[in-house]
Short mmCIF file of C-alpha atoms in Angstrom, two decimals:
data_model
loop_
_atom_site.label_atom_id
_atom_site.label_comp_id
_atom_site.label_asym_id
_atom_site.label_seq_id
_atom_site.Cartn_x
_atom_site.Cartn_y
_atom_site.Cartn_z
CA UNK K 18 -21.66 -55.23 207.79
CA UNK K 19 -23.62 -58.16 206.41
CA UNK K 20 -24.58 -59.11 210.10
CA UNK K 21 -25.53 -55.88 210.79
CA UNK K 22 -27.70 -55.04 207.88
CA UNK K 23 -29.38 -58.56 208.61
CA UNK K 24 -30.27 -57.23 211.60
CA UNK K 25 -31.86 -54.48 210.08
CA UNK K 26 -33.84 -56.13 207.72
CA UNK K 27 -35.26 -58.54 210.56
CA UNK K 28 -36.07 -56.14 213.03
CA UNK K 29 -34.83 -56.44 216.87
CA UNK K 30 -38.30 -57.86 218.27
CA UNK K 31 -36.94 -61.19 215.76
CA UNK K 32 -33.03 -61.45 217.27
CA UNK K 33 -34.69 -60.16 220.98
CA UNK K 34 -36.89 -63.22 220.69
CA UNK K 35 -34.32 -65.69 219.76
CA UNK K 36 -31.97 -64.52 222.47
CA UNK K 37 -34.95 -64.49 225.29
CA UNK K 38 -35.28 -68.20 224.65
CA UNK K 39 -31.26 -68.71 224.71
CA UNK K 40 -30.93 -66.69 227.99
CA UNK K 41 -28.45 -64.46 226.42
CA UNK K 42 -28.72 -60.93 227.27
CA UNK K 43 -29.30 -59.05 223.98
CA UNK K 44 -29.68 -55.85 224.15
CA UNK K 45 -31.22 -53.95 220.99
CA UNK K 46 -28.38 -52.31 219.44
CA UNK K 47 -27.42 -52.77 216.13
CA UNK K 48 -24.01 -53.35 217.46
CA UNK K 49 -25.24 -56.72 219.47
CA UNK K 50 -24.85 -58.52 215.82
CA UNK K 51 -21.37 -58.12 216.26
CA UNK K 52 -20.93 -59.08 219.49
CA UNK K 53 -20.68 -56.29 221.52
CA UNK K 54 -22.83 -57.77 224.72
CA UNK K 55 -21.21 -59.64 227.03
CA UNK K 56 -22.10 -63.07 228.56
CA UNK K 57 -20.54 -65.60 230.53
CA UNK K 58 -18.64 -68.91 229.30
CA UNK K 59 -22.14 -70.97 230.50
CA UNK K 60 -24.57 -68.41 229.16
CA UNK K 61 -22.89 -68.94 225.50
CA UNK K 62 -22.08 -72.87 226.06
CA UNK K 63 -25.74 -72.83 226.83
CA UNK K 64 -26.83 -71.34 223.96
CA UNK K 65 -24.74 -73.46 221.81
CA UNK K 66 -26.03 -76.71 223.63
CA UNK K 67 -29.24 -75.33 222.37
CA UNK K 68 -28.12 -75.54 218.40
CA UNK K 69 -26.43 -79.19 219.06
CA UNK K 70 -29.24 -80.38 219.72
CA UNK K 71 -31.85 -79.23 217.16
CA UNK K 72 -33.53 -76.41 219.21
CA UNK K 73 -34.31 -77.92 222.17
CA UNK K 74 -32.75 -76.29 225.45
CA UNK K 75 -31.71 -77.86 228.29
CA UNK K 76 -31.42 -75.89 231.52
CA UNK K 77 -27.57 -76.40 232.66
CA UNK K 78 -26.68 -78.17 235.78
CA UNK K 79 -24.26 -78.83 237.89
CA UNK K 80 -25.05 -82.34 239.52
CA UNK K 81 -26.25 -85.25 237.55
CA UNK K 82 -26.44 -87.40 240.84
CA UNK K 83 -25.80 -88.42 244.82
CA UNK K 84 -25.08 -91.63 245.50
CA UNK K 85 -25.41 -92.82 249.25
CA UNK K 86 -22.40 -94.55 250.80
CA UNK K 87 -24.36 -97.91 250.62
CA UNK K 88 -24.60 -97.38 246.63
CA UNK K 89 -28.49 -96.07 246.95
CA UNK K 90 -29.19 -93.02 244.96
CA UNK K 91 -30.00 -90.32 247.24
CA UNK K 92 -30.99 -87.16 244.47
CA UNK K 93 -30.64 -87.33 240.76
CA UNK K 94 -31.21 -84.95 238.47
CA UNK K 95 -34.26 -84.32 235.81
CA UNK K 96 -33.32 -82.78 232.85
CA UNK K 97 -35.38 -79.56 232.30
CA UNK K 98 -35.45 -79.53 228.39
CA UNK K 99 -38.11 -77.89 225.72
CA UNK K 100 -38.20 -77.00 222.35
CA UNK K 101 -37.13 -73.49 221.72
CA UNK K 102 -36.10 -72.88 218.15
CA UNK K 103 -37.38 -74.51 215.29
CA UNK K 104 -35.54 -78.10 214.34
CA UNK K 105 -35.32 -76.98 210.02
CA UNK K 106 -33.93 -73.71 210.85
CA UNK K 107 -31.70 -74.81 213.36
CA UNK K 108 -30.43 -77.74 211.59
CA UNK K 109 -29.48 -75.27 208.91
CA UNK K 110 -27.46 -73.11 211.27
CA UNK K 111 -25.67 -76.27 212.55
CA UNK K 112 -24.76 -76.63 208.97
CA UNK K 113 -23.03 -73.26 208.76
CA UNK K 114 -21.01 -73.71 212.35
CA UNK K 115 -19.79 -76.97 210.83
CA UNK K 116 -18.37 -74.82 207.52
CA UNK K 117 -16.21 -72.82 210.47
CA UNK K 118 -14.19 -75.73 211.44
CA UNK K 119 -14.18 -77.38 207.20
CA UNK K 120 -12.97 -74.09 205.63
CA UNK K 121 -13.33 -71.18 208.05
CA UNK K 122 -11.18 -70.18 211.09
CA UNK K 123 -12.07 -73.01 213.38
CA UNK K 124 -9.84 -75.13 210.66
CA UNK K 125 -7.58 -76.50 213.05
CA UNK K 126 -10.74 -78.75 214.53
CA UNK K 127 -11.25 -80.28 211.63
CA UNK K 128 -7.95 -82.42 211.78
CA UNK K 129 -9.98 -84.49 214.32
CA UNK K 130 -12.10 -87.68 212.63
CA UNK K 131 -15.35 -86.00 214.04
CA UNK K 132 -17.96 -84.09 212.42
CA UNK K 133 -17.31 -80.93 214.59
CA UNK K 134 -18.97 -77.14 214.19
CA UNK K 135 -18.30 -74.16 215.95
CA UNK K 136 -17.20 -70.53 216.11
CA UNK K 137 -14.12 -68.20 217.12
CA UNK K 138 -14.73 -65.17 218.68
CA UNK K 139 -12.80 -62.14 219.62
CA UNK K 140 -13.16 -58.82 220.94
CA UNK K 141 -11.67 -55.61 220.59
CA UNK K 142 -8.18 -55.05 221.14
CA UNK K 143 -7.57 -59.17 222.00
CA UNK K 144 -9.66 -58.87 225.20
CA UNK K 145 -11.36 -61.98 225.05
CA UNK K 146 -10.95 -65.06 223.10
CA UNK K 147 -13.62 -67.67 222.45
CA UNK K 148 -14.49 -71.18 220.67
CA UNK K 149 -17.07 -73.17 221.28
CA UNK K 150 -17.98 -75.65 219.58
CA UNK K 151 -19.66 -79.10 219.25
CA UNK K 152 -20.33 -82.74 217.98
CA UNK K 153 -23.57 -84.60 217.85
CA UNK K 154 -22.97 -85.69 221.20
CA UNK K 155 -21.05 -83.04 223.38
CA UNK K 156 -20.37 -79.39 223.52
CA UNK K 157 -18.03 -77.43 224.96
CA UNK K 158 -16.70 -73.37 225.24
CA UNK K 159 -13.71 -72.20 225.65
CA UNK K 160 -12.73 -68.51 227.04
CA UNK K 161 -9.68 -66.67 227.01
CA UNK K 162 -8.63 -63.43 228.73
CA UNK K 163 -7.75 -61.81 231.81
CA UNK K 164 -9.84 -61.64 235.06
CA UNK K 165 -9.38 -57.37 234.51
CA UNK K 166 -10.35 -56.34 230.98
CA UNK K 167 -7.38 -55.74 228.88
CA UNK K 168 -5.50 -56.72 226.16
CA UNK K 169 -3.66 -60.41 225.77
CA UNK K 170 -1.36 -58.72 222.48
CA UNK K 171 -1.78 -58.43 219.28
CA UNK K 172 -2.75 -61.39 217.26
CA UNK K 173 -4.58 -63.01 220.41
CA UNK K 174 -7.75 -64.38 218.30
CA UNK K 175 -9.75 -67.02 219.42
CA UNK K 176 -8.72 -69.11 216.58
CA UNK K 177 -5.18 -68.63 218.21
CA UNK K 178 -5.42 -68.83 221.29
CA UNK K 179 -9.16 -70.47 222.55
CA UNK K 180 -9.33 -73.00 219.65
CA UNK K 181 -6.27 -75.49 220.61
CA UNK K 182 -7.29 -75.39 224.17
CA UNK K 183 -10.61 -76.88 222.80
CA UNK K 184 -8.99 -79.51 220.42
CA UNK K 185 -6.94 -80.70 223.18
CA UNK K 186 -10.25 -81.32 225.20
CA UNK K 187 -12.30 -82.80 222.38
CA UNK K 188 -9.26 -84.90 220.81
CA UNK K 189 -10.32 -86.87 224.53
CA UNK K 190 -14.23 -85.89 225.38
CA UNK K 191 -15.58 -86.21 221.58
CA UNK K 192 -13.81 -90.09 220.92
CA UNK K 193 -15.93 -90.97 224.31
CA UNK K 194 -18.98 -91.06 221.87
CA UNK K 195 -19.40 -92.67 218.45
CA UNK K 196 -18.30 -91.04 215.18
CA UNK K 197 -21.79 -89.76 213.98
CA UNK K 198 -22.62 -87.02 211.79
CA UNK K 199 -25.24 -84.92 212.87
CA UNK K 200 -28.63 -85.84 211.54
CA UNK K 201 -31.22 -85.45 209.16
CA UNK K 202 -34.31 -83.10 209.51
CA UNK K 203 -37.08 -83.74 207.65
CA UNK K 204 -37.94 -80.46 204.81
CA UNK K 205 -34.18 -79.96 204.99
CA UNK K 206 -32.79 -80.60 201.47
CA UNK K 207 -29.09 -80.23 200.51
CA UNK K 208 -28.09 -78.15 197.57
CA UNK K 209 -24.79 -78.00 195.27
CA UNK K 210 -24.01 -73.52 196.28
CA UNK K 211 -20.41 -72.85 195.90
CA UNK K 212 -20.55 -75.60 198.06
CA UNK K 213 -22.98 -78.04 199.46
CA UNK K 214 -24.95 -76.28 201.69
CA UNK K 215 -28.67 -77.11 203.26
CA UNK K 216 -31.84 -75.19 202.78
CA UNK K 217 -35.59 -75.33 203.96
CA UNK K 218 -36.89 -77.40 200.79
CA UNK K 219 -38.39 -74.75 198.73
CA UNK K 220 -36.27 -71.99 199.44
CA UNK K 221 -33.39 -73.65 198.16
CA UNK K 222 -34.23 -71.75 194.65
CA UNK K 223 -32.29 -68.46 195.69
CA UNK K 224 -29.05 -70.09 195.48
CA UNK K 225 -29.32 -70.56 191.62
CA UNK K 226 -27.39 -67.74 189.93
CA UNK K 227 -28.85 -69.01 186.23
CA UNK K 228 -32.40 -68.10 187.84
CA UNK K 229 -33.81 -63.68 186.98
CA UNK K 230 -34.88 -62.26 189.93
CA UNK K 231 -38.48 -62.46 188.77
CA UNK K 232 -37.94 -66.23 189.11
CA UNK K 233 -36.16 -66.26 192.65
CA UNK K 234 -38.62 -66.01 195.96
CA UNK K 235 -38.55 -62.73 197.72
CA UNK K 236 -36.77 -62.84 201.39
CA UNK K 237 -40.55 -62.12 202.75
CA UNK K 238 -41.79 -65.06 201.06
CA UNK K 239 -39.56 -68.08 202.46
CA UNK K 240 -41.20 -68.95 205.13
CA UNK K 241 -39.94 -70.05 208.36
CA UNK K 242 -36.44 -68.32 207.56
CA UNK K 243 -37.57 -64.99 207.86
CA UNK K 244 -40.90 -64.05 209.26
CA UNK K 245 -42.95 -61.79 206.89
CA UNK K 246 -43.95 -59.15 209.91
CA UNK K 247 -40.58 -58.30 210.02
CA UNK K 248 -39.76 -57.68 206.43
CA UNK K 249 -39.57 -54.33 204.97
CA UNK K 250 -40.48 -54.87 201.43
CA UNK K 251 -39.01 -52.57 199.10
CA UNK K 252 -41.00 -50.70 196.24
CA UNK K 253 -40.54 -52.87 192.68
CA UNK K 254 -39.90 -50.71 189.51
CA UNK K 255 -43.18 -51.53 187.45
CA UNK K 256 -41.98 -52.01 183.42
CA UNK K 257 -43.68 -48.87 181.33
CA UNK K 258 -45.79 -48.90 178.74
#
């Protein structure tokens, strides 16, 4: 329900924005925060390329080059790549996808010595099971199900079932790169919540519970998490006389 009354508070034109960017196929129910659109394993690896690397896109391809038989290069590939998504915000979300595989259901990634993040996924009645997930330097999703829509049984989650098909492949592809965590973002500060957990520096005063609400920032005011023309302030209870 917390996704859901997010996306209430936001408005669609916000999520219907973000997805247009991603290429992912929203579709402006109030159902799509849960996942109930569809997309293919590249539309979501996409996507997730997308948060790896700080906002900027990349158009996928499927040739990086041609090599002539007498070793001359006869096509290679320019990378199509822009900035999409802002780099504080979506260093922030990074942040969260990497609590999935330290404490959440993407735990059994995090025997791997790589900073990882990612997320499970599953649909109703075991349909579909998904990771995908990432490291500074590669990402890669994994999908689960049958080519005709129905169930795989009970208990078929992604974290189950899509997760060690993706630690087999990373325990190989993610070693091919350094060990490197992922990195810094200038006006991103890192704050002692429950857990350590990064914020936009200056919003990072809503996490403190010892702070009155008079003396936390309303969600319209922190700026460049939630934009202001989408937030539905609510009327305050004035003290009387």
């Amino acid at each position: 329900t917390a996704s859901v009354n997010l996306l209430s508070e936001i408005g669609f034109e916000v999520a219907m924005d973000v997805a247009k960017v991603l290429k992912i196929p929203l579709k402006p129910y109030y159902s799509a925060a849960l996942g109930s659109i569809e997309v293919t394993p590249l539309e979501l690896t996409s996507a997730y390329q997308t948060f790896a690397n700080l906002g900027v896109r990349c158009e996928p391809y499927p040739i990086s080059k041609i090599v002539a038989p007498d070793g001359s290069i006869f096509y290679l590939h320019k990378p199509d790549c822009k900035r999409v998504l802002p780099e504080q915000q979506t260093r922030i979300l990074v942040d969260m996808l990497r609590a999935v595989v330290t404490e959440g259901t993407g735990y059994l990634a995090s025997s791997m010595d790589r900073v990882l993040a990612g997320k499970t996924g599953t649909t109703n009645d075991f349909t579909d099971a998904w990771f995908v997930g990432f490291s500074p330097h590669i990402v890669a999703g994994v999908w689960v199900g049958f080519d005709l829509k129905r169930s795989m049984g009970k208990g078929m989650a992604g974290s189950k079932v899509a997760l060690p098909i993706w630690v087999d492949f990373m325990s190989v592809a993610a070693f091919l790169h350094p060990k490197e965590d992922f990195p810094e973002v200038a006006g991103v500060v890192e704050v002692f919540c429950s857990r350590k957990m990064l914020f936009v520096d200056g919003t990072q005063r809503a996490c403190h519970s010892e702070e009155t609400p008079s003396e936390q920032k309303d969600l319209g005011e922190l700026e460049g998490i939630v934009n202001p023309k989408y937030y539905k302030e609510e009327p305050k209870n004035e003290p009387s006389d």
